[in-house]
Amino acid sequence: MLQSNEKSQNLSEKLKNLENKILETQDKKRKLREKVEKREKEIHSKVIEIWNKEALNDKAFHKDLDKILSTFKKIDTENKRYFWRTFEFDISKKETLKDSFAFFVDHERVDFQINLNGLYTDLSVAGESFRIEDIQRAKELYLNTIIETFAAQNYL
């Protein structure tokens, strides 16, 4: 009887130790995940602020897009699709972010997009990646890519 009791205590002790280790590991993972999410949220908020100021709310940039658009329509008066717009991406259930510009040159789409990936957040244009600090260069490339796409469609 004593031996059976020892086995039962030993088994109970092993199970309790296992439970404690698993709970401790889960708690460490949860804390690490929360820390990473907090850091990413801080990074994203700074980047989103720059994106909003330098792209989404930049009236001069929008004016440049409109100027290109009106020029294309003037050059090619046939019924082709020329327009631009922004697209939203859900970054959480409570918040959306207009994360990309799309300029349609006839049936071809030229994109300028922000990619939120924590420390690896970047801007992408024509297959190239830019750091958020290089947003002006990215916008220049975007405008030039739109013009080059139009020129290529018109065999120039």
Short mmCIF file of N, CA and C in Angstrom, two decimals:
data_model
loop_
_atom_site.label_atom_id
_atom_site.label_comp_id
_atom_site.label_asym_id
_atom_site.label_seq_id
_atom_site.Cartn_x
_atom_site.Cartn_y
_atom_site.Cartn_z
N MET A 1 0.83 -1.19 0.00
CA MET A 1 0.00 0.00 0.00
C MET A 1 0.87 1.25 0.00
N LEU A 2 1.93 1.23 0.76
CA LEU A 2 2.83 2.37 0.83
C LEU A 2 3.47 2.64 -0.53
N GLN A 3 3.84 1.59 -1.22
CA GLN A 3 4.47 1.71 -2.52
C GLN A 3 3.49 2.32 -3.54
N SER A 4 2.27 1.95 -3.52
CA SER A 4 1.23 2.48 -4.40
C SER A 4 1.01 3.97 -4.13
N ASN A 5 1.03 4.32 -2.87
CA ASN A 5 0.87 5.72 -2.48
C ASN A 5 2.03 6.57 -3.00
N GLU A 6 3.25 6.02 -2.91
CA GLU A 6 4.44 6.73 -3.41
C GLU A 6 4.35 6.95 -4.92
N LYS A 7 3.93 5.91 -5.63
CA LYS A 7 3.78 6.03 -7.08
C LYS A 7 2.75 7.09 -7.42
N SER A 8 1.66 7.12 -6.70
CA SER A 8 0.61 8.10 -6.93
C SER A 8 1.12 9.51 -6.66
N GLN A 9 1.89 9.68 -5.57
CA GLN A 9 2.46 10.99 -5.26
C GLN A 9 3.49 11.39 -6.31
N ASN A 10 4.30 10.43 -6.72
CA ASN A 10 5.32 10.68 -7.73
C ASN A 10 4.67 11.10 -9.06
N LEU A 11 3.61 10.40 -9.46
CA LEU A 11 2.87 10.73 -10.67
C LEU A 11 2.23 12.11 -10.54
N SER A 12 1.62 12.38 -9.42
CA SER A 12 1.00 13.68 -9.17
C SER A 12 2.04 14.80 -9.22
N GLU A 13 3.18 14.53 -8.66
CA GLU A 13 4.25 15.53 -8.65
C GLU A 13 4.76 15.79 -10.08
N LYS A 14 4.93 14.72 -10.86
CA LYS A 14 5.37 14.88 -12.25
C LYS A 14 4.34 15.68 -13.05
N LEU A 15 3.08 15.36 -12.87
CA LEU A 15 2.02 16.07 -13.59
C LEU A 15 1.98 17.54 -13.18
N LYS A 16 2.13 17.79 -11.90
CA LYS A 16 2.12 19.17 -11.40
C LYS A 16 3.31 19.95 -11.98
N ASN A 17 4.48 19.33 -12.01
CA ASN A 17 5.68 19.96 -12.58
C ASN A 17 5.48 20.25 -14.07
N LEU A 18 4.91 19.27 -14.77
CA LEU A 18 4.64 19.45 -16.19
C LEU A 18 3.68 20.62 -16.41
N GLU A 19 2.62 20.66 -15.64
CA GLU A 19 1.64 21.73 -15.75
C GLU A 19 2.29 23.09 -15.48
N ASN A 20 3.11 23.16 -14.43
CA ASN A 20 3.80 24.41 -14.08
C ASN A 20 4.73 24.87 -15.21
N LYS A 21 5.48 23.93 -15.79
CA LYS A 21 6.40 24.28 -16.88
C LYS A 21 5.64 24.80 -18.10
N ILE A 22 4.56 24.12 -18.43
CA ILE A 22 3.76 24.52 -19.60
C ILE A 22 3.14 25.90 -19.36
N LEU A 23 2.58 26.12 -18.19
CA LEU A 23 1.97 27.41 -17.88
C LEU A 23 3.01 28.53 -17.88
N GLU A 24 4.19 28.21 -17.36
CA GLU A 24 5.28 29.19 -17.33
C GLU A 24 5.73 29.53 -18.76
N THR A 25 5.86 28.53 -19.60
CA THR A 25 6.25 28.74 -21.00
C THR A 25 5.19 29.55 -21.74
N GLN A 26 3.93 29.22 -21.54
CA GLN A 26 2.85 29.97 -22.18
C GLN A 26 2.85 31.41 -21.73
N ASP A 27 3.10 31.65 -20.45
CA ASP A 27 3.13 33.00 -19.92
C ASP A 27 4.30 33.79 -20.53
N LYS A 28 5.47 33.15 -20.66
CA LYS A 28 6.63 33.81 -21.27
C LYS A 28 6.33 34.17 -22.73
N LYS A 29 5.71 33.24 -23.46
CA LYS A 29 5.37 33.49 -24.86
C LYS A 29 4.35 34.63 -24.97
N ARG A 30 3.36 34.64 -24.10
CA ARG A 30 2.35 35.70 -24.12
C ARG A 30 3.00 37.06 -23.86
N LYS A 31 3.88 37.12 -22.85
CA LYS A 31 4.56 38.39 -22.53
C LYS A 31 5.44 38.85 -23.68
N LEU A 32 6.15 37.91 -24.31
CA LEU A 32 7.00 38.25 -25.45
C LEU A 32 6.15 38.76 -26.61
N ARG A 33 5.04 38.09 -26.90
CA ARG A 33 4.14 38.49 -27.97
C ARG A 33 3.59 39.90 -27.71
N GLU A 34 3.20 40.18 -26.46
CA GLU A 34 2.69 41.50 -26.10
C GLU A 34 3.77 42.56 -26.28
N LYS A 35 5.00 42.23 -25.90
CA LYS A 35 6.12 43.16 -26.03
C LYS A 35 6.38 43.47 -27.51
N VAL A 36 6.38 42.43 -28.35
CA VAL A 36 6.60 42.61 -29.78
C VAL A 36 5.47 43.42 -30.40
N GLU A 37 4.24 43.12 -30.04
CA GLU A 37 3.09 43.85 -30.57
C GLU A 37 3.14 45.33 -30.18
N LYS A 38 3.55 45.59 -28.94
CA LYS A 38 3.66 46.98 -28.48
C LYS A 38 4.74 47.72 -29.27
N ARG A 39 5.89 47.06 -29.45
CA ARG A 39 6.99 47.67 -30.21
C ARG A 39 6.56 47.93 -31.65
N GLU A 40 5.89 46.94 -32.27
CA GLU A 40 5.44 47.12 -33.66
C GLU A 40 4.41 48.23 -33.76
N LYS A 41 3.53 48.32 -32.77
CA LYS A 41 2.51 49.38 -32.80
C LYS A 41 3.17 50.75 -32.73
N GLU A 42 4.21 50.89 -31.90
CA GLU A 42 4.94 52.15 -31.81
C GLU A 42 5.64 52.48 -33.13
N ILE A 43 6.29 51.48 -33.72
CA ILE A 43 6.96 51.67 -35.00
C ILE A 43 5.94 52.05 -36.06
N HIS A 44 4.85 51.29 -36.12
CA HIS A 44 3.82 51.53 -37.13
C HIS A 44 3.20 52.91 -36.98
N SER A 45 2.98 53.35 -35.75
CA SER A 45 2.34 54.66 -35.58
C SER A 45 3.24 55.77 -36.12
N LYS A 46 4.56 55.66 -35.92
CA LYS A 46 5.49 56.66 -36.46
C LYS A 46 5.50 56.62 -37.98
N VAL A 47 5.54 55.42 -38.53
CA VAL A 47 5.57 55.26 -39.98
C VAL A 47 4.26 55.73 -40.62
N ILE A 48 3.16 55.38 -40.00
CA ILE A 48 1.84 55.78 -40.52
C ILE A 48 1.71 57.30 -40.50
N GLU A 49 2.26 57.93 -39.48
CA GLU A 49 2.23 59.39 -39.41
C GLU A 49 2.96 60.01 -40.61
N ILE A 50 4.14 59.48 -40.93
CA ILE A 50 4.90 59.97 -42.08
C ILE A 50 4.15 59.69 -43.38
N TRP A 51 3.63 58.46 -43.51
CA TRP A 51 2.86 58.07 -44.71
C TRP A 51 1.67 59.01 -44.92
N ASN A 52 0.93 59.26 -43.85
CA ASN A 52 -0.24 60.13 -43.95
C ASN A 52 0.16 61.54 -44.38
N LYS A 53 1.22 62.06 -43.77
CA LYS A 53 1.66 63.43 -44.06
C LYS A 53 2.25 63.55 -45.47
N GLU A 54 3.12 62.62 -45.82
CA GLU A 54 3.90 62.74 -47.06
C GLU A 54 3.25 62.12 -48.29
N ALA A 55 2.20 61.32 -48.10
CA ALA A 55 1.56 60.68 -49.26
C ALA A 55 0.05 60.92 -49.25
N LEU A 56 -0.63 60.39 -48.27
CA LEU A 56 -2.09 60.45 -48.27
C LEU A 56 -2.64 61.87 -48.21
N ASN A 57 -2.00 62.73 -47.43
CA ASN A 57 -2.50 64.10 -47.27
C ASN A 57 -1.64 65.15 -47.96
N ASP A 58 -0.74 64.70 -48.82
CA ASP A 58 0.16 65.61 -49.53
C ASP A 58 -0.54 66.15 -50.78
N LYS A 59 -1.05 67.36 -50.67
CA LYS A 59 -1.82 67.96 -51.77
C LYS A 59 -0.97 68.13 -53.03
N ALA A 60 0.30 68.41 -52.89
CA ALA A 60 1.18 68.57 -54.05
C ALA A 60 1.32 67.24 -54.79
N PHE A 61 1.45 66.14 -54.05
CA PHE A 61 1.54 64.81 -54.65
C PHE A 61 0.25 64.48 -55.39
N HIS A 62 -0.88 64.75 -54.78
CA HIS A 62 -2.18 64.51 -55.41
C HIS A 62 -2.32 65.38 -56.67
N LYS A 63 -1.83 66.60 -56.59
CA LYS A 63 -1.90 67.51 -57.74
C LYS A 63 -1.06 66.96 -58.89
N ASP A 64 0.11 66.40 -58.57
CA ASP A 64 0.95 65.78 -59.60
C ASP A 64 0.23 64.60 -60.26
N LEU A 65 -0.42 63.77 -59.45
CA LEU A 65 -1.17 62.63 -60.00
C LEU A 65 -2.31 63.12 -60.90
N ASP A 66 -3.00 64.17 -60.46
CA ASP A 66 -4.09 64.74 -61.26
C ASP A 66 -3.56 65.35 -62.56
N LYS A 67 -2.40 65.98 -62.50
CA LYS A 67 -1.80 66.58 -63.69
C LYS A 67 -1.44 65.50 -64.71
N ILE A 68 -0.85 64.42 -64.24
CA ILE A 68 -0.53 63.30 -65.13
C ILE A 68 -1.82 62.75 -65.75
N LEU A 69 -2.82 62.58 -64.92
CA LEU A 69 -4.11 62.06 -65.36
C LEU A 69 -4.72 62.93 -66.46
N SER A 70 -4.77 64.23 -66.23
CA SER A 70 -5.38 65.12 -67.23
C SER A 70 -4.56 65.15 -68.52
N THR A 71 -3.25 65.07 -68.40
CA THR A 71 -2.41 65.04 -69.59
C THR A 71 -2.66 63.77 -70.40
N PHE A 72 -2.74 62.63 -69.72
CA PHE A 72 -3.02 61.37 -70.42
C PHE A 72 -4.35 61.43 -71.15
N LYS A 73 -5.35 61.98 -70.49
CA LYS A 73 -6.69 62.08 -71.09
C LYS A 73 -6.68 63.03 -72.28
N LYS A 74 -5.86 64.07 -72.20
CA LYS A 74 -5.76 65.04 -73.29
C LYS A 74 -5.04 64.42 -74.49
N ILE A 75 -3.97 63.68 -74.22
CA ILE A 75 -3.20 63.04 -75.29
C ILE A 75 -4.02 61.94 -75.96
N ASP A 76 -4.67 61.14 -75.16
CA ASP A 76 -5.42 59.99 -75.66
C ASP A 76 -6.90 60.19 -75.34
N THR A 77 -7.61 60.78 -76.27
CA THR A 77 -9.01 61.11 -76.02
C THR A 77 -9.95 59.92 -76.23
N GLU A 78 -9.42 58.80 -76.71
CA GLU A 78 -10.26 57.62 -76.87
C GLU A 78 -10.68 57.11 -75.49
N ASN A 79 -11.61 56.20 -75.51
CA ASN A 79 -12.17 55.71 -74.25
C ASN A 79 -11.21 54.73 -73.56
N LYS A 80 -10.19 55.23 -72.93
CA LYS A 80 -9.27 54.40 -72.16
C LYS A 80 -9.43 54.72 -70.69
N ARG A 81 -9.03 53.79 -69.88
CA ARG A 81 -9.18 53.96 -68.43
C ARG A 81 -7.95 54.64 -67.85
N TYR A 82 -8.12 55.84 -67.40
CA TYR A 82 -7.07 56.55 -66.69
C TYR A 82 -7.68 57.11 -65.42
N PHE A 83 -7.23 56.62 -64.29
CA PHE A 83 -7.67 57.18 -63.01
C PHE A 83 -6.74 56.67 -61.92
N TRP A 84 -6.82 57.32 -60.77
CA TRP A 84 -6.03 56.86 -59.62
C TRP A 84 -6.91 56.90 -58.39
N ARG A 85 -6.53 56.09 -57.42
CA ARG A 85 -7.26 56.06 -56.15
C ARG A 85 -6.40 55.40 -55.07
N THR A 86 -6.86 55.54 -53.85
CA THR A 86 -6.18 54.89 -52.73
C THR A 86 -7.02 53.70 -52.29
N PHE A 87 -6.36 52.73 -51.70
CA PHE A 87 -7.03 51.54 -51.20
C PHE A 87 -6.76 51.39 -49.71
N GLU A 88 -7.75 50.84 -49.01
CA GLU A 88 -7.62 50.63 -47.56
C GLU A 88 -7.32 49.19 -47.25
N PHE A 89 -6.59 49.00 -46.16
CA PHE A 89 -6.27 47.69 -45.64
C PHE A 89 -6.63 47.69 -44.16
N ASP A 90 -7.31 46.65 -43.69
CA ASP A 90 -7.65 46.54 -42.27
C ASP A 90 -6.41 46.12 -41.50
N ILE A 91 -5.92 46.99 -40.62
CA ILE A 91 -4.78 46.62 -39.80
C ILE A 91 -5.25 46.10 -38.44
N SER A 92 -6.50 46.29 -38.15
CA SER A 92 -7.12 45.68 -36.97
C SER A 92 -8.62 45.80 -37.16
N LYS A 93 -9.36 45.22 -36.28
CA LYS A 93 -10.81 45.28 -36.40
C LYS A 93 -11.34 46.70 -36.20
N LYS A 94 -10.59 47.53 -35.49
CA LYS A 94 -11.04 48.88 -35.16
C LYS A 94 -10.47 49.94 -36.10
N GLU A 95 -9.45 49.59 -36.86
CA GLU A 95 -8.71 50.61 -37.59
C GLU A 95 -8.42 50.15 -39.01
N THR A 96 -8.51 51.06 -39.95
CA THR A 96 -8.10 50.78 -41.32
C THR A 96 -7.03 51.79 -41.72
N LEU A 97 -6.26 51.43 -42.70
CA LEU A 97 -5.20 52.30 -43.18
C LEU A 97 -5.26 52.33 -44.69
N LYS A 98 -5.30 53.51 -45.26
CA LYS A 98 -5.18 53.62 -46.71
C LYS A 98 -3.70 53.39 -46.99
N ASP A 99 -3.40 52.17 -47.45
CA ASP A 99 -2.01 51.75 -47.54
C ASP A 99 -1.44 51.75 -48.95
N SER A 100 -2.26 52.08 -49.96
CA SER A 100 -1.69 52.07 -51.30
C SER A 100 -2.40 53.03 -52.25
N PHE A 101 -1.60 53.49 -53.21
CA PHE A 101 -2.10 54.28 -54.33
C PHE A 101 -2.07 53.37 -55.54
N ALA A 102 -3.09 53.44 -56.34
CA ALA A 102 -3.11 52.69 -57.59
C ALA A 102 -3.46 53.66 -58.71
N PHE A 103 -2.60 53.72 -59.70
CA PHE A 103 -2.85 54.55 -60.87
C PHE A 103 -3.09 53.59 -62.02
N PHE A 104 -4.26 53.71 -62.64
CA PHE A 104 -4.61 52.82 -63.74
C PHE A 104 -4.31 53.52 -65.05
N VAL A 105 -3.42 52.92 -65.80
CA VAL A 105 -3.04 53.41 -67.11
C VAL A 105 -3.62 52.41 -68.10
N ASP A 106 -4.77 52.76 -68.66
CA ASP A 106 -5.57 51.87 -69.47
C ASP A 106 -5.89 50.64 -68.61
N HIS A 107 -5.39 49.48 -68.93
CA HIS A 107 -5.72 48.29 -68.13
C HIS A 107 -4.55 47.84 -67.25
N GLU A 108 -3.54 48.67 -67.13
CA GLU A 108 -2.38 48.34 -66.30
C GLU A 108 -2.42 49.17 -65.02
N ARG A 109 -2.09 48.51 -63.94
CA ARG A 109 -2.13 49.15 -62.62
C ARG A 109 -0.70 49.40 -62.12
N VAL A 110 -0.44 50.64 -61.70
CA VAL A 110 0.86 50.99 -61.13
C VAL A 110 0.63 51.31 -59.65
N ASP A 111 1.33 50.60 -58.78
CA ASP A 111 1.08 50.72 -57.33
C ASP A 111 2.23 51.40 -56.59
N PHE A 112 1.82 52.08 -55.53
CA PHE A 112 2.74 52.68 -54.54
C PHE A 112 2.14 52.28 -53.20
N GLN A 113 2.90 51.52 -52.42
CA GLN A 113 2.30 50.91 -51.23
C GLN A 113 3.23 50.94 -50.03
N ILE A 114 2.60 51.03 -48.86
CA ILE A 114 3.34 50.89 -47.61
C ILE A 114 3.08 49.47 -47.10
N ASN A 115 4.14 48.82 -46.65
CA ASN A 115 4.04 47.45 -46.13
C ASN A 115 4.45 47.47 -44.66
N LEU A 116 3.48 47.30 -43.78
CA LEU A 116 3.75 47.34 -42.35
C LEU A 116 4.23 45.98 -41.87
N ASN A 117 5.50 45.91 -41.50
CA ASN A 117 6.10 44.67 -41.00
C ASN A 117 7.06 44.97 -39.86
N GLY A 118 6.61 45.74 -38.88
CA GLY A 118 7.47 46.06 -37.73
C GLY A 118 8.73 46.76 -38.17
N LEU A 119 9.87 46.23 -37.74
CA LEU A 119 11.16 46.83 -38.09
C LEU A 119 11.43 46.77 -39.59
N TYR A 120 10.77 45.86 -40.29
CA TYR A 120 11.00 45.66 -41.72
C TYR A 120 9.97 46.40 -42.58
N THR A 121 9.29 47.38 -42.02
CA THR A 121 8.32 48.17 -42.76
C THR A 121 9.02 48.89 -43.90
N ASP A 122 8.37 48.90 -45.07
CA ASP A 122 8.95 49.59 -46.20
C ASP A 122 7.87 50.09 -47.15
N LEU A 123 8.32 50.83 -48.15
CA LEU A 123 7.47 51.31 -49.22
C LEU A 123 7.87 50.53 -50.47
N SER A 124 6.90 50.19 -51.30
CA SER A 124 7.25 49.50 -52.53
C SER A 124 6.65 50.21 -53.73
N VAL A 125 7.50 50.33 -54.75
CA VAL A 125 7.13 50.94 -56.02
C VAL A 125 7.89 50.20 -57.11
N ALA A 126 7.17 49.72 -58.10
CA ALA A 126 7.79 49.10 -59.28
C ALA A 126 8.83 48.04 -58.91
N GLY A 127 8.52 47.25 -57.93
CA GLY A 127 9.42 46.17 -57.53
C GLY A 127 10.59 46.60 -56.66
N GLU A 128 10.67 47.86 -56.34
CA GLU A 128 11.75 48.36 -55.49
C GLU A 128 11.21 48.67 -54.10
N SER A 129 12.05 48.49 -53.10
CA SER A 129 11.68 48.79 -51.72
C SER A 129 12.43 50.02 -51.24
N PHE A 130 11.73 50.82 -50.45
CA PHE A 130 12.32 52.04 -49.89
C PHE A 130 12.02 52.10 -48.40
N ARG A 131 12.95 52.64 -47.65
CA ARG A 131 12.66 52.92 -46.24
C ARG A 131 11.73 54.13 -46.19
N ILE A 132 11.00 54.25 -45.11
CA ILE A 132 10.03 55.34 -44.99
C ILE A 132 10.72 56.70 -45.09
N GLU A 133 11.97 56.78 -44.67
CA GLU A 133 12.71 58.04 -44.75
C GLU A 133 12.95 58.47 -46.19
N ASP A 134 12.87 57.52 -47.12
CA ASP A 134 13.10 57.81 -48.54
C ASP A 134 11.78 57.96 -49.31
N ILE A 135 10.75 58.41 -48.63
CA ILE A 135 9.44 58.50 -49.26
C ILE A 135 9.44 59.45 -50.46
N GLN A 136 10.24 60.50 -50.43
CA GLN A 136 10.28 61.43 -51.57
C GLN A 136 10.82 60.73 -52.82
N ARG A 137 11.88 59.96 -52.65
CA ARG A 137 12.44 59.20 -53.78
C ARG A 137 11.43 58.18 -54.29
N ALA A 138 10.70 57.55 -53.37
CA ALA A 138 9.69 56.56 -53.76
C ALA A 138 8.58 57.23 -54.56
N LYS A 139 8.16 58.41 -54.13
CA LYS A 139 7.11 59.14 -54.86
C LYS A 139 7.59 59.54 -56.26
N GLU A 140 8.83 59.98 -56.37
CA GLU A 140 9.39 60.32 -57.67
C GLU A 140 9.40 59.11 -58.60
N LEU A 141 9.85 57.98 -58.08
CA LEU A 141 9.87 56.76 -58.88
C LEU A 141 8.45 56.38 -59.30
N TYR A 142 7.50 56.53 -58.40
CA TYR A 142 6.11 56.21 -58.71
C TYR A 142 5.59 57.06 -59.86
N LEU A 143 5.80 58.35 -59.78
CA LEU A 143 5.34 59.26 -60.85
C LEU A 143 6.03 58.92 -62.17
N ASN A 144 7.33 58.66 -62.12
CA ASN A 144 8.07 58.30 -63.34
C ASN A 144 7.61 56.96 -63.91
N THR A 145 7.30 56.02 -63.04
CA THR A 145 6.83 54.71 -63.50
C THR A 145 5.48 54.83 -64.20
N ILE A 146 4.63 55.69 -63.69
CA ILE A 146 3.32 55.93 -64.35
C ILE A 146 3.55 56.48 -65.76
N ILE A 147 4.43 57.46 -65.88
CA ILE A 147 4.71 58.08 -67.17
C ILE A 147 5.34 57.06 -68.12
N GLU A 148 6.29 56.27 -67.61
CA GLU A 148 6.94 55.25 -68.45
C GLU A 148 5.94 54.19 -68.91
N THR A 149 4.99 53.84 -68.07
CA THR A 149 3.97 52.87 -68.45
C THR A 149 3.11 53.41 -69.58
N PHE A 150 2.72 54.67 -69.48
CA PHE A 150 1.94 55.29 -70.54
C PHE A 150 2.74 55.34 -71.83
N ALA A 151 4.00 55.74 -71.73
CA ALA A 151 4.85 55.82 -72.92
C ALA A 151 4.99 54.45 -73.59
N ALA A 152 5.19 53.42 -72.79
CA ALA A 152 5.34 52.07 -73.34
C ALA A 152 4.06 51.61 -74.02
N GLN A 153 2.91 51.97 -73.47
CA GLN A 153 1.63 51.60 -74.08
C GLN A 153 1.40 52.33 -75.39
N ASN A 154 2.05 53.46 -75.54
CA ASN A 154 1.91 54.24 -76.77
C ASN A 154 3.13 54.09 -77.67
N TYR A 155 3.87 53.02 -77.44
CA TYR A 155 5.02 52.62 -78.29
C TYR A 155 6.08 53.69 -78.41
N LEU A 156 6.35 54.37 -77.31
CA LEU A 156 7.40 55.39 -77.33
C LEU A 156 8.69 54.84 -76.74
#
